[in-house]
Short mmCIF file of C-alpha atoms in Angstrom, two decimals:
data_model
loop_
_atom_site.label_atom_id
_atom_site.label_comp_id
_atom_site.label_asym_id
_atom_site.label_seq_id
_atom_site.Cartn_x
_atom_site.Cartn_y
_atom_site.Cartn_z
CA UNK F 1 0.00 0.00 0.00
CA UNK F 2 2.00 3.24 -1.26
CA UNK F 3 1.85 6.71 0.89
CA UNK F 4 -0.55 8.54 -1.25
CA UNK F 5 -3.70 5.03 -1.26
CA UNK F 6 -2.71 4.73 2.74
CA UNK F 7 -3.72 9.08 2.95
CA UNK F 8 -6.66 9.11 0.41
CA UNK F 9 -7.89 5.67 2.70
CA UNK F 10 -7.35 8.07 5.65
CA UNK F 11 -9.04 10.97 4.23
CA UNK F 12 -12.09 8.77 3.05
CA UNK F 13 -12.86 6.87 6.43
CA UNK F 14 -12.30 10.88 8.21
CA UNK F 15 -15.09 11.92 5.58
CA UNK F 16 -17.07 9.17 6.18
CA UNK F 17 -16.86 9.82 10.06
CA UNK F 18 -17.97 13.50 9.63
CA UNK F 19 -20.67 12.39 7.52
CA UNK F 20 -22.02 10.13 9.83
CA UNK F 21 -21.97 12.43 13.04
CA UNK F 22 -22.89 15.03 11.27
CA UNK F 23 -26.46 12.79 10.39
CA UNK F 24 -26.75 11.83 13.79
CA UNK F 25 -26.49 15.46 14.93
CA UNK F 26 -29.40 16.56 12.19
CA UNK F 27 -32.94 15.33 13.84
CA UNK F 28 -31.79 17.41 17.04
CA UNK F 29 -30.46 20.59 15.17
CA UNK F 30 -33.55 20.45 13.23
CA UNK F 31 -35.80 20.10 16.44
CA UNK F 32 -34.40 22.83 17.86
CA UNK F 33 -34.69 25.03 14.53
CA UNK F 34 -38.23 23.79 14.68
CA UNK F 35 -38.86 24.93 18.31
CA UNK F 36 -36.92 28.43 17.65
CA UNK F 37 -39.22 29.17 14.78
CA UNK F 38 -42.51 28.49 16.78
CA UNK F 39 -40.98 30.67 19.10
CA UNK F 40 -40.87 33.95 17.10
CA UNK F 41 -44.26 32.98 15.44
CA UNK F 42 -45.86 34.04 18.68
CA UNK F 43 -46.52 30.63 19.86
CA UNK F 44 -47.02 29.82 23.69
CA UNK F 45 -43.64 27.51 23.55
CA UNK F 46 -41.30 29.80 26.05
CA UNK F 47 -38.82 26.53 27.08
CA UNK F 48 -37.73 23.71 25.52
CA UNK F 49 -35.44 21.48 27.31
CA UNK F 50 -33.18 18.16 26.11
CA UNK F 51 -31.03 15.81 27.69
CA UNK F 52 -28.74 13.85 25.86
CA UNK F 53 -25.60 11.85 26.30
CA UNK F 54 -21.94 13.40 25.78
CA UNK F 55 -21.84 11.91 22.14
CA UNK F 56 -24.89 13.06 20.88
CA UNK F 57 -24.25 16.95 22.14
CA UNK F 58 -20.53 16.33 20.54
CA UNK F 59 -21.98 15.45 17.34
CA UNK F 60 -24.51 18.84 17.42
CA UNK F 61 -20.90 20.67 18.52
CA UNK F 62 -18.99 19.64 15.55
CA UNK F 63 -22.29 20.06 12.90
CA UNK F 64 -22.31 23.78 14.09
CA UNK F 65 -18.44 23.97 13.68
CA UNK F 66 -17.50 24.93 16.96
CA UNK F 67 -15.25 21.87 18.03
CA UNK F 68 -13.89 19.07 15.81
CA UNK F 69 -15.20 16.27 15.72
CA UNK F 70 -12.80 14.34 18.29
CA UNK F 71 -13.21 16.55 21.26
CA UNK F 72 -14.48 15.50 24.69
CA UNK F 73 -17.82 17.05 25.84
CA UNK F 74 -16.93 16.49 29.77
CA UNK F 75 -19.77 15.24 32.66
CA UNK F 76 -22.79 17.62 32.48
CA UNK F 77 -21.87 19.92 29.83
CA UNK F 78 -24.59 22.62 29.32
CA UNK F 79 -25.39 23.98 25.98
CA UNK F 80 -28.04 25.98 25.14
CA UNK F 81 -29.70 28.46 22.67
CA UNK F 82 -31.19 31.62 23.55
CA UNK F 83 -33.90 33.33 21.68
CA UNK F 84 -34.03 37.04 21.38
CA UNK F 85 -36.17 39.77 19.73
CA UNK F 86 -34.81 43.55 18.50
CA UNK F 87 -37.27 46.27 20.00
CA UNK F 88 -35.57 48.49 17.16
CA UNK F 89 -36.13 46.34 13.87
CA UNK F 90 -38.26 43.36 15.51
CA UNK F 91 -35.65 41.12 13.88
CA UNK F 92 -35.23 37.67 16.01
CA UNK F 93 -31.34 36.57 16.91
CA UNK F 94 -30.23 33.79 19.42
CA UNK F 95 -27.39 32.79 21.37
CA UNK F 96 -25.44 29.65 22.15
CA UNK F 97 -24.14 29.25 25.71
CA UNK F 98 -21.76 26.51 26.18
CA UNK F 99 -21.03 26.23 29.92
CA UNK F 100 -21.98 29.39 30.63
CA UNK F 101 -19.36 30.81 27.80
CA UNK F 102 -21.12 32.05 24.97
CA UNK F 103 -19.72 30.62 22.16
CA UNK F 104 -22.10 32.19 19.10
CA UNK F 105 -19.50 34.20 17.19
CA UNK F 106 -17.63 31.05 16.89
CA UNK F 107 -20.65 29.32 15.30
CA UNK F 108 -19.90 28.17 10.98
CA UNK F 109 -22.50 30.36 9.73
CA UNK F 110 -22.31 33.08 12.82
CA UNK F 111 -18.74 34.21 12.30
CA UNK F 112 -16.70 36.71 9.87
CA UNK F 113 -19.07 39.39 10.93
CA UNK F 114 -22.22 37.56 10.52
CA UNK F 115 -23.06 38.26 14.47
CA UNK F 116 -24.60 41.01 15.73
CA UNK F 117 -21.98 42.24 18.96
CA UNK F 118 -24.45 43.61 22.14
CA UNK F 119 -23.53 45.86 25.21
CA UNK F 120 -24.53 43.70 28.40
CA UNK F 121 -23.84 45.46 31.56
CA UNK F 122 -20.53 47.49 31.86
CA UNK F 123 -18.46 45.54 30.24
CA UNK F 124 -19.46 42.45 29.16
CA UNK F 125 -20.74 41.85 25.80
CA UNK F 126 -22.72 39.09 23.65
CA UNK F 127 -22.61 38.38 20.42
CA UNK F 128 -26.32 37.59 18.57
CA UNK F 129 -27.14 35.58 15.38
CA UNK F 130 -29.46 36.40 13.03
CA UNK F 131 -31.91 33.40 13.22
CA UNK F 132 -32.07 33.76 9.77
CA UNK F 133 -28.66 32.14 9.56
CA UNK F 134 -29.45 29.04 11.29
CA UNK F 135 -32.49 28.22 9.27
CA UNK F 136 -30.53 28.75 6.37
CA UNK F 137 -28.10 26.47 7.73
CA UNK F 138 -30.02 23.72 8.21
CA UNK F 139 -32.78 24.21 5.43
CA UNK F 140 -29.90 24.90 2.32
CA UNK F 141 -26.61 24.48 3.56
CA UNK F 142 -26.61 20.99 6.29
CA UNK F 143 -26.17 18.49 3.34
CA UNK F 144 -23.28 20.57 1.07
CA UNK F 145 -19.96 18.88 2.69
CA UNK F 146 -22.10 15.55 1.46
CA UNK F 147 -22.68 16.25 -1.82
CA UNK F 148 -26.42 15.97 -0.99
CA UNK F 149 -30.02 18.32 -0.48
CA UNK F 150 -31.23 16.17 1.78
CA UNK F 151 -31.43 13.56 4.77
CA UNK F 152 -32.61 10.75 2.43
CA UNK F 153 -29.61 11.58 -0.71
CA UNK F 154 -27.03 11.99 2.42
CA UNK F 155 -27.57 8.44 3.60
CA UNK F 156 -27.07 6.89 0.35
CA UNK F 157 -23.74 5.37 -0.64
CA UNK F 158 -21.19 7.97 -2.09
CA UNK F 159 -21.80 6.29 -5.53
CA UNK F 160 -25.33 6.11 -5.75
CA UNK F 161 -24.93 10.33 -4.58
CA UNK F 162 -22.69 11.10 -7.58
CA UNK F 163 -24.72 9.43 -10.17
CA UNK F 164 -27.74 12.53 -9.21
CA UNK F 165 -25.83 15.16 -9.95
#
């Protein structure tokens, strides 16, 4: 087996481990989406709270680009999304706390100035997403990295992908 078959093998089983988190990490991701949008259409939903081992919340970590793939969620991590209106334009952002950090500007579709940055207290401030960007995200852009639209075409065998498009 020469250098070059040994990386592309490499490269190909890492792809095929992204993949698969990253469609284990979808139903939740699009839950929460779900529950953020009935939340700005005026629905009564105010909380919505989920429990879920360390490799389930490390596969919705890596999906949303903030950690790679092989980092360790530790005992009782705490992530959560925060849901926020503008009294000035009525526009709806959230937040992502992770332990108590928030973590949204670091976020694949919330960074390179794609956050809005907010005054809290003297000091301290938070950065807001458009909640635009996170429908977005998983309505258009989830499947790209798999060469698929959607959850059925992503779960289909690399070839049988390719010969669609």
């Amino acid at each position: 087996l020469s250098y070059t078959n040994a990386y592309e093998m490499k490269e190909s089983n890492n792809r095929l481990k992204i993949t698969e988190r990253a469609l284990r990490a979808y139903g939740l991701i699009r839950s929460v989406v779900s529950y953020m949008l009935k939340m700005i259409s005026g629905d009564k939903v105010k909380l919505v709270l989920y429990s879920c081992h360390d490799a389930t919340l490390q596969f919705v970590l890596a999906a949303l680009g903030l950690f790679e793939q092989s980092s360790y969620v530790p005992y009782a991590t705490r992530f959560a999304f925060e849901v926020y209106r503008s009294d000035k334009d009525n526009q709806h952002y959230f937040r992502a706390v992770y332990n108590g950090r928030d973590v949204t500007r670091f976020i694949s579709f919330c960074i390179d100035g794609k956050s809005l940055r907010v005054k809290r207290g003297r000091a301290l401030a938070a950065y807001l997403c458009p909640i635009e960007n996170i429908i977005r995200f998983i309505h258009d852009d989830y499947f790209a990295f798999m060469n698929a639209t959607n959850f059925k075409d992503a779960c289909l065998p690399q070839t049988d992908r390719n010969s669609y498009f």
